[in-house]
Coordinates of C-alpha atoms and ligand atoms in Angstrom, one line a residue:
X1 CA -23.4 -23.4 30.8
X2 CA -23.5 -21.3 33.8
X3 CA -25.3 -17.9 33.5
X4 CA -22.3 -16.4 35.0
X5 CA -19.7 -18.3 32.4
X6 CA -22.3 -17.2 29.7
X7 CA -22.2 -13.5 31.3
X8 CA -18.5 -13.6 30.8
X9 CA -18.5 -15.2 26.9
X10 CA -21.1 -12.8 25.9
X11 CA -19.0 -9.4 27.3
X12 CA -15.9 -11.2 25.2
X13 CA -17.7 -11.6 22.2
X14 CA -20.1 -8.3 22.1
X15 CA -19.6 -5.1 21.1
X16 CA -20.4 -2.5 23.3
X17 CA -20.0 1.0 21.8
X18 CA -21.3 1.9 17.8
X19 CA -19.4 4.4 16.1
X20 CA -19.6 6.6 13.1
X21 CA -16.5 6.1 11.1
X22 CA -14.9 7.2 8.0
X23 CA -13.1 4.7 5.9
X24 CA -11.0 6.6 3.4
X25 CA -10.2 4.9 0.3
X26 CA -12.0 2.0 -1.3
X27 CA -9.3 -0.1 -2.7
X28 CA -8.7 -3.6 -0.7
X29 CA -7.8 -2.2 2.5
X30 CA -10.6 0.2 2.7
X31 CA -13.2 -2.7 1.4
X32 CA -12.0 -4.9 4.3
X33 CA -12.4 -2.1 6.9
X34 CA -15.5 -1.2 6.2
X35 CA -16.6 -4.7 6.0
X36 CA -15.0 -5.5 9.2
X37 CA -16.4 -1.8 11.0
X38 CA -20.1 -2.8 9.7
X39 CA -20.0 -6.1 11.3
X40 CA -18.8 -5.1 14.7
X41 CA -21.9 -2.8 14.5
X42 CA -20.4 0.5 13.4
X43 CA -21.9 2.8 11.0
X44 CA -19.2 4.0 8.0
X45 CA -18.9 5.7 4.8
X46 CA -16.5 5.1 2.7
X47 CA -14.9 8.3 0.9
X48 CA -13.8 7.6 -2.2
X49 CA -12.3 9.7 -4.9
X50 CA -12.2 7.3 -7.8
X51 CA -15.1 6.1 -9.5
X52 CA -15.1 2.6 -9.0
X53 CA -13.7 0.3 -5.9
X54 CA -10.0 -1.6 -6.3
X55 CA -8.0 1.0 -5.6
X56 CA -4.3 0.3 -7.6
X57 CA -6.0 -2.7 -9.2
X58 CA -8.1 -0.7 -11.3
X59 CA -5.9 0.1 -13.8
X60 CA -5.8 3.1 -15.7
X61 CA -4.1 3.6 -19.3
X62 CA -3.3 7.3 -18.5
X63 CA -0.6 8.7 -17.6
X64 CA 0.1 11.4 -15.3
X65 CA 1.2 15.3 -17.4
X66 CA 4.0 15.3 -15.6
X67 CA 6.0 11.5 -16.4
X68 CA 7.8 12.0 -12.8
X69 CA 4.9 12.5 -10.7
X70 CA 6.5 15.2 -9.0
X71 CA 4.4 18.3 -10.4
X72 CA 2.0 19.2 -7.0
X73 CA -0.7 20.3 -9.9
X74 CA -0.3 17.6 -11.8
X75 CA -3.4 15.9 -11.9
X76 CA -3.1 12.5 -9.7
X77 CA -3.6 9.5 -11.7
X78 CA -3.9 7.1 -8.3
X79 CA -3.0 3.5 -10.1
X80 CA 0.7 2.5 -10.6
X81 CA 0.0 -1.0 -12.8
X82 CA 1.5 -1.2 -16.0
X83 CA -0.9 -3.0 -19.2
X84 CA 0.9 -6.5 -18.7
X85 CA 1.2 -6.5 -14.8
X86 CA 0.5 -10.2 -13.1
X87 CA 0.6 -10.3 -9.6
X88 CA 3.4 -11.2 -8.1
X89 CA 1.8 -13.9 -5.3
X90 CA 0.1 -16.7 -6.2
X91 CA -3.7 -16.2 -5.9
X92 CA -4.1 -18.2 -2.9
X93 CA -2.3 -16.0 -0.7
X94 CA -4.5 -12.9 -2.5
X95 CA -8.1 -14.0 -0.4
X96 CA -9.8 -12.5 2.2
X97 CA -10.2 -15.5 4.8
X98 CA -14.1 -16.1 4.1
X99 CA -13.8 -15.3 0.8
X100 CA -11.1 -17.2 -1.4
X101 CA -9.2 -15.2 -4.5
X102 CA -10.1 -18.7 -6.6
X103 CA -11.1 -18.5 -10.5
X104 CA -14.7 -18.4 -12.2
X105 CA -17.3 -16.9 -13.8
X106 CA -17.8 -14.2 -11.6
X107 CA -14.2 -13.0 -12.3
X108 CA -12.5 -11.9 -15.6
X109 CA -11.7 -15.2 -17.3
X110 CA -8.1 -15.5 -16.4
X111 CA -7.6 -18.4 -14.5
X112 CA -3.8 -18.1 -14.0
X113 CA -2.0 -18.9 -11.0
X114 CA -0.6 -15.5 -11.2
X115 CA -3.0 -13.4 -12.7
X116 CA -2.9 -10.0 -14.5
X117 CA -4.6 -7.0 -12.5
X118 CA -8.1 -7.3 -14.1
X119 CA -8.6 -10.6 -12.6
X120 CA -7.5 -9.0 -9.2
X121 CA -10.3 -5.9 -9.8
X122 CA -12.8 -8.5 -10.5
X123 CA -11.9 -10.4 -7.3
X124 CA -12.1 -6.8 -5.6
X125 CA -15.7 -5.9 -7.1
X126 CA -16.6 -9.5 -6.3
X127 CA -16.1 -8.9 -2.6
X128 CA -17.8 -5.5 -2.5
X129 CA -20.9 -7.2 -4.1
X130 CA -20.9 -10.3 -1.6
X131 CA -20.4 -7.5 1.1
X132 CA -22.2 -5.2 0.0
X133 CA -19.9 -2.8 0.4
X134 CA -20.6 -0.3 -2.1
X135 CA -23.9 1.2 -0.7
X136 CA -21.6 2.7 1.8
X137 CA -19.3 4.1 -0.8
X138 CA -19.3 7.9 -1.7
X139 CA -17.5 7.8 -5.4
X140 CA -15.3 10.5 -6.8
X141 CA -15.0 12.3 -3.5
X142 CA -11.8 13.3 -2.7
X143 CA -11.3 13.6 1.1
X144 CA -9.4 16.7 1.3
X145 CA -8.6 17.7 4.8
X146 CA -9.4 15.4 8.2
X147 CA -9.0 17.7 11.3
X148 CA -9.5 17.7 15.2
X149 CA -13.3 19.2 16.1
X150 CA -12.2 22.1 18.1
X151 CA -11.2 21.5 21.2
X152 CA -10.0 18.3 20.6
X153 CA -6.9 16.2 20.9
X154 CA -4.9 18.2 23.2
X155 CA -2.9 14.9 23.5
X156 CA -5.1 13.6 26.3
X157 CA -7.6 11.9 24.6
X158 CA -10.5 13.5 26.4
X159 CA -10.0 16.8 24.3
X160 CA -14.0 17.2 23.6
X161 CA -15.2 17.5 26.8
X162 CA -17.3 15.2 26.4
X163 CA -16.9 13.2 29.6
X164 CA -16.5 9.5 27.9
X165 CA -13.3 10.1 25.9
X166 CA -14.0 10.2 22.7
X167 CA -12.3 12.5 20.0
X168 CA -13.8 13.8 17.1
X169 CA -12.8 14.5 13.5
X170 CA -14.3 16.8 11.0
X171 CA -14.0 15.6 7.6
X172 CA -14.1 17.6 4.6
X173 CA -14.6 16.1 1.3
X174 CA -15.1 17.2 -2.6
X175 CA -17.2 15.7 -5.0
X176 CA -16.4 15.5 -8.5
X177 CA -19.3 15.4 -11.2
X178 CA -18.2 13.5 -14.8
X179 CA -14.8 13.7 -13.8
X180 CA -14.8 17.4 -12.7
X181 CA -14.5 19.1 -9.3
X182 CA -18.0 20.8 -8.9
X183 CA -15.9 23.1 -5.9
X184 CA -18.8 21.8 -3.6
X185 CA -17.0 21.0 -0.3
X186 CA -19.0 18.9 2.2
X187 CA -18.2 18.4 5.8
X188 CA -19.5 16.2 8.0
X189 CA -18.1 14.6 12.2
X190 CA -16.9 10.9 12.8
X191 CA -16.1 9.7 15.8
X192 CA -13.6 7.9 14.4
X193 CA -11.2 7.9 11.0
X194 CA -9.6 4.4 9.1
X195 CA -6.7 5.6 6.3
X196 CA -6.8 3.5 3.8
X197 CA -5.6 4.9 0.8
X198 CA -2.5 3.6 -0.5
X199 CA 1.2 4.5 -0.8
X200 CA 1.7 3.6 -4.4
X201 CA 1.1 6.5 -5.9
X202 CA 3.4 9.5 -4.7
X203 CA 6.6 8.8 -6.7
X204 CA 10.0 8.6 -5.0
X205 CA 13.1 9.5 -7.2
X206 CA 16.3 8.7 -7.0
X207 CA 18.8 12.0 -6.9
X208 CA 21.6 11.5 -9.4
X209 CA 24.4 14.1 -9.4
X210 CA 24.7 16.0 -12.5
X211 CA 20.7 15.3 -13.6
X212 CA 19.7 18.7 -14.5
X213 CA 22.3 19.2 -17.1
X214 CA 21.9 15.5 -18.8
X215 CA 19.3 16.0 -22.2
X216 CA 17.6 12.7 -21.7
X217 CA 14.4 12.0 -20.6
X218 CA 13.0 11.1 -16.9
X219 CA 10.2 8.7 -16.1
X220 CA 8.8 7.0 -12.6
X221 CA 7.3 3.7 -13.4
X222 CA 4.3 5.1 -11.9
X223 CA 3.8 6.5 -15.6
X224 CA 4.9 3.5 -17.1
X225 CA 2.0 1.3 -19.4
X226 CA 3.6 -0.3 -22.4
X227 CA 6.9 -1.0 -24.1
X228 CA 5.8 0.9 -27.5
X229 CA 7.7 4.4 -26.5
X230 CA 10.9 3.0 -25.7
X231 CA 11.0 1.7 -29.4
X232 CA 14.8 2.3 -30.5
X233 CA 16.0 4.0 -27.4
X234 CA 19.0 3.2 -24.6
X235 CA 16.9 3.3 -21.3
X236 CA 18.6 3.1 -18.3
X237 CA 16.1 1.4 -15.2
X238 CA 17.1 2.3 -11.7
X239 CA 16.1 -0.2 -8.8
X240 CA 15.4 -3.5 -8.3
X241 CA 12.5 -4.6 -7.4
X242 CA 9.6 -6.7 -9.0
X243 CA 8.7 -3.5 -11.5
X244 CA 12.3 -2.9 -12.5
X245 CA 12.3 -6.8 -13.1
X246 CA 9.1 -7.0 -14.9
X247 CA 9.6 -3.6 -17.0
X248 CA 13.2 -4.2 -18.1
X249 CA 12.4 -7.5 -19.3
X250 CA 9.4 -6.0 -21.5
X251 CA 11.3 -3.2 -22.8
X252 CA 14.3 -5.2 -24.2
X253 CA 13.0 -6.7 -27.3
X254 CA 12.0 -3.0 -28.5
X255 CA 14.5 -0.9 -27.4
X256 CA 17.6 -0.8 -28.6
X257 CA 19.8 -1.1 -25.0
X258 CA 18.7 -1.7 -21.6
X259 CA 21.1 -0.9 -18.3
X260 CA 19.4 -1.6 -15.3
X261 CA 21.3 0.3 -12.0
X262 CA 20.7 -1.7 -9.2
X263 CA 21.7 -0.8 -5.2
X264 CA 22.4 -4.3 -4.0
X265 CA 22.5 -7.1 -6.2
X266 CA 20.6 -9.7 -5.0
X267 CA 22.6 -13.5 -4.5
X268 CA 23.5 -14.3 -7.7
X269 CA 23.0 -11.6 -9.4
X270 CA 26.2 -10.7 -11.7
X271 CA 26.5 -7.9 -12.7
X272 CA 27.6 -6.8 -16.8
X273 CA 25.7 -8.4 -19.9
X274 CA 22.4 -10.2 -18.8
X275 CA 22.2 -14.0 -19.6
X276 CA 19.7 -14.6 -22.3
X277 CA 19.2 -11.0 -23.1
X278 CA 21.6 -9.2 -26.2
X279 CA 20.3 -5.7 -24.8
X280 CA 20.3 -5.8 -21.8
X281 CA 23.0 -5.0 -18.7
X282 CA 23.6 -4.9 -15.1
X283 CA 25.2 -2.1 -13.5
X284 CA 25.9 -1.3 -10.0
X285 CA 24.6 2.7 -9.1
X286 CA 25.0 5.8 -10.7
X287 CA 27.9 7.7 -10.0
X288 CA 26.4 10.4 -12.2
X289 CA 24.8 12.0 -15.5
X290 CA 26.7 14.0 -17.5
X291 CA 25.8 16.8 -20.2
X292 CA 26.7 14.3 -23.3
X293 CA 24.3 12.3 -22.3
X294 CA 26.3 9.6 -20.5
X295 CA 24.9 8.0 -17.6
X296 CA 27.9 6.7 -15.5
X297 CA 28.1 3.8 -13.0
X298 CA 29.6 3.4 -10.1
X299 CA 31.9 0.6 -11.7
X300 CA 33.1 3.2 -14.7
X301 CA 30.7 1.6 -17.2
X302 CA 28.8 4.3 -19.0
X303 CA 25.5 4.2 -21.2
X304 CA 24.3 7.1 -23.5
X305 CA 21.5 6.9 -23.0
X306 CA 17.4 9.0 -24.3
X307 CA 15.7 7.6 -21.1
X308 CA 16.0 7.3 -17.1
X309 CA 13.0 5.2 -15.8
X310 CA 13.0 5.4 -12.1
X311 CA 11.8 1.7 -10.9
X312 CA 12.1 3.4 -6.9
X313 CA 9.1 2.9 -5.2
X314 CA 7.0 5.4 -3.8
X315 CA 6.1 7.2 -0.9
X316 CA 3.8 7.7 2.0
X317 CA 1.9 10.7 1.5
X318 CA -1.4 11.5 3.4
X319 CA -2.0 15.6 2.5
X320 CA -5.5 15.7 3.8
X321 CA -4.6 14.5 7.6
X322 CA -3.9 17.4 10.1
X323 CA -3.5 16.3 13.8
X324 CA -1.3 19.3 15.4
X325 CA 1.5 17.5 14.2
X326 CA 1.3 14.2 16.4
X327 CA 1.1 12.0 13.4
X328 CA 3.8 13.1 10.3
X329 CA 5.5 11.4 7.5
X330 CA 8.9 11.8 8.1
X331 CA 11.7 10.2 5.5
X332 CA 9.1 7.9 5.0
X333 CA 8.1 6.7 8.1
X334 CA 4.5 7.3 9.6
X335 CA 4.6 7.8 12.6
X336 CA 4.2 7.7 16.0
X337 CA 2.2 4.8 15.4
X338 CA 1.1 1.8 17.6
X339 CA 1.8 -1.3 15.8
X340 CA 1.7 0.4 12.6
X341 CA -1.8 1.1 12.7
X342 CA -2.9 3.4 15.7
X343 CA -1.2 7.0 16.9
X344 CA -0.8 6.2 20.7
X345 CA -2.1 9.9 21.6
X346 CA -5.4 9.8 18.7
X347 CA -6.0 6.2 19.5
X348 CA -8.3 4.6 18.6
X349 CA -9.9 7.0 16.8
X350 CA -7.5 7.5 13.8
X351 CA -6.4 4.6 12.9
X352 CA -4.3 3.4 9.3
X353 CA -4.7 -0.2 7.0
X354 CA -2.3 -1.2 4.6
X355 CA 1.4 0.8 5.3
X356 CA 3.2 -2.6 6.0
X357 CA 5.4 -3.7 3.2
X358 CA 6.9 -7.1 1.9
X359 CA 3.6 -8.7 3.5
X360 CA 0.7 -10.6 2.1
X361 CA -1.5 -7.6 1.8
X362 CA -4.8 -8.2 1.7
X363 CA -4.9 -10.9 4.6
X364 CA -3.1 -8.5 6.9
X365 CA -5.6 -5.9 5.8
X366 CA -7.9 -8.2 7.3
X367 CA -6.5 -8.7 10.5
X368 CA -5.8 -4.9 10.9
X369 CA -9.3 -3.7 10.7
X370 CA -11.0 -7.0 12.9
X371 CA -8.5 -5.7 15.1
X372 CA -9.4 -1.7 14.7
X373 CA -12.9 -2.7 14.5
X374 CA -12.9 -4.7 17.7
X375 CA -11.0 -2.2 19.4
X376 CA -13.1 1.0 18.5
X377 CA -16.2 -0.9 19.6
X378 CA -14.2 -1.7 23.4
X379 CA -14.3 -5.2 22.9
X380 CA -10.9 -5.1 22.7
X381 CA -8.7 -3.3 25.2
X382 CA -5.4 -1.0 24.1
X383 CA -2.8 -0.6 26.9
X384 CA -2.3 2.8 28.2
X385 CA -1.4 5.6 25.7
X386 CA 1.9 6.0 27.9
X387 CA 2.5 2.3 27.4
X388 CA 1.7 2.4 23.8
X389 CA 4.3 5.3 23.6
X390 CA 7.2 3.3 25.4
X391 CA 6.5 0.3 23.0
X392 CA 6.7 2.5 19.8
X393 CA 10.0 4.1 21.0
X394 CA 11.4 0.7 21.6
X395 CA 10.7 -0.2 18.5
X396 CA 12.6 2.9 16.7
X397 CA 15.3 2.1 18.8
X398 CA 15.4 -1.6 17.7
X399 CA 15.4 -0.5 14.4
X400 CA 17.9 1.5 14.6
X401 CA 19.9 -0.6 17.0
X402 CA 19.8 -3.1 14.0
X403 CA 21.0 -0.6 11.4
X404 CA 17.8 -0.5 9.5
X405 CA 17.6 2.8 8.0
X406 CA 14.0 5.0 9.1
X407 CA 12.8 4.5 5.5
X408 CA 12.3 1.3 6.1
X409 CA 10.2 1.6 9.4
X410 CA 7.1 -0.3 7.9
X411 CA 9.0 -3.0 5.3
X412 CA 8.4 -6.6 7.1
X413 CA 9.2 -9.6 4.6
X414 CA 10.5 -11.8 7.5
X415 CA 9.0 -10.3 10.4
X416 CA 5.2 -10.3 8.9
X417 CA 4.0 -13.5 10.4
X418 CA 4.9 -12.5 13.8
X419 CA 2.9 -9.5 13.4
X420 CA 0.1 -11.2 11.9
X421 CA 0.6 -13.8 14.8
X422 CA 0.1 -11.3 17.4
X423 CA -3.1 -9.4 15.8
X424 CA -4.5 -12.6 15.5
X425 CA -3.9 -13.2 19.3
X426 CA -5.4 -9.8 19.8
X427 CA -8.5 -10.8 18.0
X428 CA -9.2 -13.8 19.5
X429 CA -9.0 -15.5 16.1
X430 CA -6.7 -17.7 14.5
X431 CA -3.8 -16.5 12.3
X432 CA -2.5 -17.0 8.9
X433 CA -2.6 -20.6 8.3
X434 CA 1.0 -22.3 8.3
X435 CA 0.7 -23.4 4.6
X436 CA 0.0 -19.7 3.3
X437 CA 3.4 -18.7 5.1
X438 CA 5.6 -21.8 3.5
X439 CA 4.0 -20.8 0.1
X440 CA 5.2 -17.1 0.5
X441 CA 8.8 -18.0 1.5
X442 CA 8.8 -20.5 -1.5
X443 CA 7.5 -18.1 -3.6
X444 CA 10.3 -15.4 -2.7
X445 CA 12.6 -18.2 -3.4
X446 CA 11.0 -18.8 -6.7
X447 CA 10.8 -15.5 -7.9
X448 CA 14.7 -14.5 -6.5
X449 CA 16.3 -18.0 -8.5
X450 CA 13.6 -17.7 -11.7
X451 CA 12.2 -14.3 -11.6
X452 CA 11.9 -13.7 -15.8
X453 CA 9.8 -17.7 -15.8
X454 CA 8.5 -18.4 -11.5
X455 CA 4.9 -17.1 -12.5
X456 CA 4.3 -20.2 -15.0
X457 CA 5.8 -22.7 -13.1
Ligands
FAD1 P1 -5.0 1.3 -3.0 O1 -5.3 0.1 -3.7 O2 -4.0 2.2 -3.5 O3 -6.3 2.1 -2.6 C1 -6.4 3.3 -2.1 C2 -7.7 4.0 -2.5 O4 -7.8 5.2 -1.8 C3 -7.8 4.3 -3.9 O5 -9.0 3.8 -4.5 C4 -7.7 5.9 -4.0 O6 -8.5 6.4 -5.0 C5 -8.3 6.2 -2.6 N1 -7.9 7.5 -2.1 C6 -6.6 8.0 -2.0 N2 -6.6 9.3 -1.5 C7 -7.9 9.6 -1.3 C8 -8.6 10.7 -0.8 N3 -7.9 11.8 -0.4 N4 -10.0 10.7 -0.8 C9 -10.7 9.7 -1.2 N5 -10.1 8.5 -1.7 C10 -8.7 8.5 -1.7 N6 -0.2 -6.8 -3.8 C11 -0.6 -8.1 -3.8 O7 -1.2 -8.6 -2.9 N7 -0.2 -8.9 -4.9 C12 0.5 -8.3 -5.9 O8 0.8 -9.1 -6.9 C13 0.8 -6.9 -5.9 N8 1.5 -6.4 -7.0 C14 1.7 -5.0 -7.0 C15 2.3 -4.4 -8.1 C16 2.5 -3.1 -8.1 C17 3.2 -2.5 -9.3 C18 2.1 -2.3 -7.0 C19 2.4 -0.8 -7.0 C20 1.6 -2.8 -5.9 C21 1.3 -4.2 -5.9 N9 0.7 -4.9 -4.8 C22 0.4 -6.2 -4.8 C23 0.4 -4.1 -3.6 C24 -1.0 -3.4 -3.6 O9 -0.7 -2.1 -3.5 C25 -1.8 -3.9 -2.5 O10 -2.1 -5.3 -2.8 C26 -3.1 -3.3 -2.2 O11 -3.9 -3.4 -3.4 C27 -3.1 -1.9 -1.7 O12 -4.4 -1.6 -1.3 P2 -4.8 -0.3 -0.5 O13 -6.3 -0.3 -0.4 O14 -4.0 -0.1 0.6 O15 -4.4 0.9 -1.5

């Protein structure tokens, strides 16, 4: 090969600038980024306030004091899986690309298709040995504030002064000892910051006219574990999604009556006395709760019920991150953001893994931080911040051009492949392979037309 051809492979393919980065979080998305940072040649700790990697898939049997989640001194219990949760996409589409979700010794002998969550935590701690991952892990310590260095990020980009571009962040971090906050606050300067921690934790609640006066009880499925306490009792489940689904079908051979409210029934769906199920109903939405104790659907049906479990997802919640307000969560969308990942006026030095939804996570994960990776060491180029702006505002506007609601700024389902498409281009690697995306539509399918019998197929 010619020097000069060689010249020009060798600028594509190195890196050119090491950085010190934070990851935050070591659940997948944070395993994967620091993986990915390390190899392009950066220098990271991970911050991580559990004690143990996995994130949501290490599962915890305790709940939070507060059964809403809503109490701000509650403490956080992080993980959302309930005892009998299997995943809800086959394990093949659950791999990182060099390293394949597949069954063994190594893992926690459940060789399912769809596994329950302890197979998925072994998978996790599996990777984090092969990757040695966990050296660069600080466990239980709680990142609890990520600001600007002074003088920095005056929107510019060049906020530090320091001639090359780069903005800094100071990050300030709490370590517990046996479970306990010692108060001991550490704080030390990255040159750049990855979020990865989640957004499966911070309940979301659905307001129901007439709530405070109803005697019943109140529960997000984020404090959900086992059927045992709804023994004997009329629960009525709000939403539905894969937990609602899962949970109410758990619940019914103990409890005495099940009404599930759902938004939108899917194609289908009937609604009034479930098929195969004595206990169990369909209702469209709750008009209201009233002091007797009825809970009353929009449809005029009525249940009396002890229980409310709110099946309603959660929301994005990042307390620690303070930028001068040019990154906010606001009715649930993060944003500005680049592609979902980068803040056009921080970039690339905050960056975020893991806020799509309806995707294949951890694959995308992947892609994500090759892609912040890459682009933090300059082998990859972003456009302009300007530009990056104009594309992020054209794609509110599509959004809401399209009548989806701002809530819903990062939920993909059909669009994913695109976007994996694209940060696949922008790696220089090749995307999701075309039999992982037919699997995931069939598996919808499967799950939409079978959902109480797709996982043993
Ligand atoms: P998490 O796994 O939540 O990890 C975030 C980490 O950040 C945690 O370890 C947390 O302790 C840490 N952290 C948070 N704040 C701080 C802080 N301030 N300082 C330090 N550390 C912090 N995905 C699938 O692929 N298949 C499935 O079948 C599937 N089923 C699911 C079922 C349920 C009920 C839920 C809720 C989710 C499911 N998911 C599933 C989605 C799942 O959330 C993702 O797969 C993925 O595990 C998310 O990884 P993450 O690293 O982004 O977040």
């Amino acid at each position: 090969m010619a020097p000069a051809v060689v010249d020009n492979l060798l600028d594509h393919l190195l890196p050119t600038q090491s950085l010190h980065a934070a990851v935050i979080g070591a659940g997948s998305a944070g395993l994967v980024a620091a993986r990915e940072l390390r190899r392009e040649g950066h220098s990271v700790v991970v911050y991580e306030r559990g004690n143990q990697v996995g994130g949501i898939w290490a599962y915890a049997p305790e709940t939070e004091s507060d059964p809403m989640g809503c109490d701000p001194a509650r403490t956080v219990v992080h993980s959302s899986l309930y005892s009998s949760l299997r995943t809800n996409l086959p394990r093949e589409l659950m791999g990182f690309s060099d390293y394949p979700f597949v069954a063994g010794p190594a893992r926690s002998g459940d060789p399912r298709r769809f596994p329950g969550h302890s197979e998925v935590l072994a998978y996790l701690k599996g990777f984090a040995r092969e990757f040695e991952i966990e050296e660069m892990v600080r466990f239980d310590t709680e990142v609890v504030k990520v600001s600007l260095l002074d003088g920095n990020g005056n929107g510019n980009g060049n906020g530090n002064g320091n001639g090359n571009g780069l903005i800094q962040w100071r990050v300030k971090s709490r370590k517990k000892t046996d479970g306990i906050c010692s108060g001991d606050e550490d704080d030390e300067v990255f040159d750049a910051v990855v979020v990865c921690t989640g957004h499966h934790t911070e309940p979301q609640i659905a307001e129901i006219p007439g709530i405070d006066a109803w005697p019943g009880k109140q529960i997000h499925s984020h404090n959900y574990r086992t059927p045992e306490p709804f023994k004997d009792q009329v629960v009525v489940l709000i939403g539905n999604g894969q937990s609602s689904a899962d949970i109410s079908r758990e619940i019914a051979p103990v409890a005495k009556e099940v009404h599930v409210s759902i938004r939108a029934p899917a194609e289908g769906i009937v609604l009034g006395q479930r098929p195969g199920f004595g206990n169990t109903w369909l209702h469209p939405m709750i008009e209201c709760a009233r002091e007797d104790g009825a809970i009353v659907f929009a449809d005029g049906t009525c249940a009396y019920a002890d229980v409310i479990l709110h099946c309603t997802g959660y929301k994005y919640y990042i307390p620690f991150l303070e930028t001068n307000g040019i990154v906010s969560v606001d009715d649930n969308r993060v944003g500005p953001l680049y592609k979902h990942i980068f803040p056009p006026l921080l970039a690339p030095w905050l960056s975020f893994v893991g806020l799509p939804q309806k995707v294949i996570p951890f694959p995308l994960f992947e892609l994500q931080s090759n892609w912040i990776a890459g682009v933090l060491s300059g082998r990859f180029t972003l456009p302009s911040k300007k530009e990056m702006m104009e594309e992020v505002e054209n794609f509110y506007a599509e959004l809401e051009a399209a009548g989806v609601p701002k809530r819903l700024t990062h939920t993909m389902t059909k669009t994913q492949f695109e976007y994996y498409d694209w940060l696949a281009e922008q790696c220089g690697i090749p995307g999701l392979e075309e039999w992982k995306k037919q699997l995931f539509f069939a598996g919808i399918e499967s799950l939409v037309a079978r959902p109480d019998t797709y996982r043993d197929e």
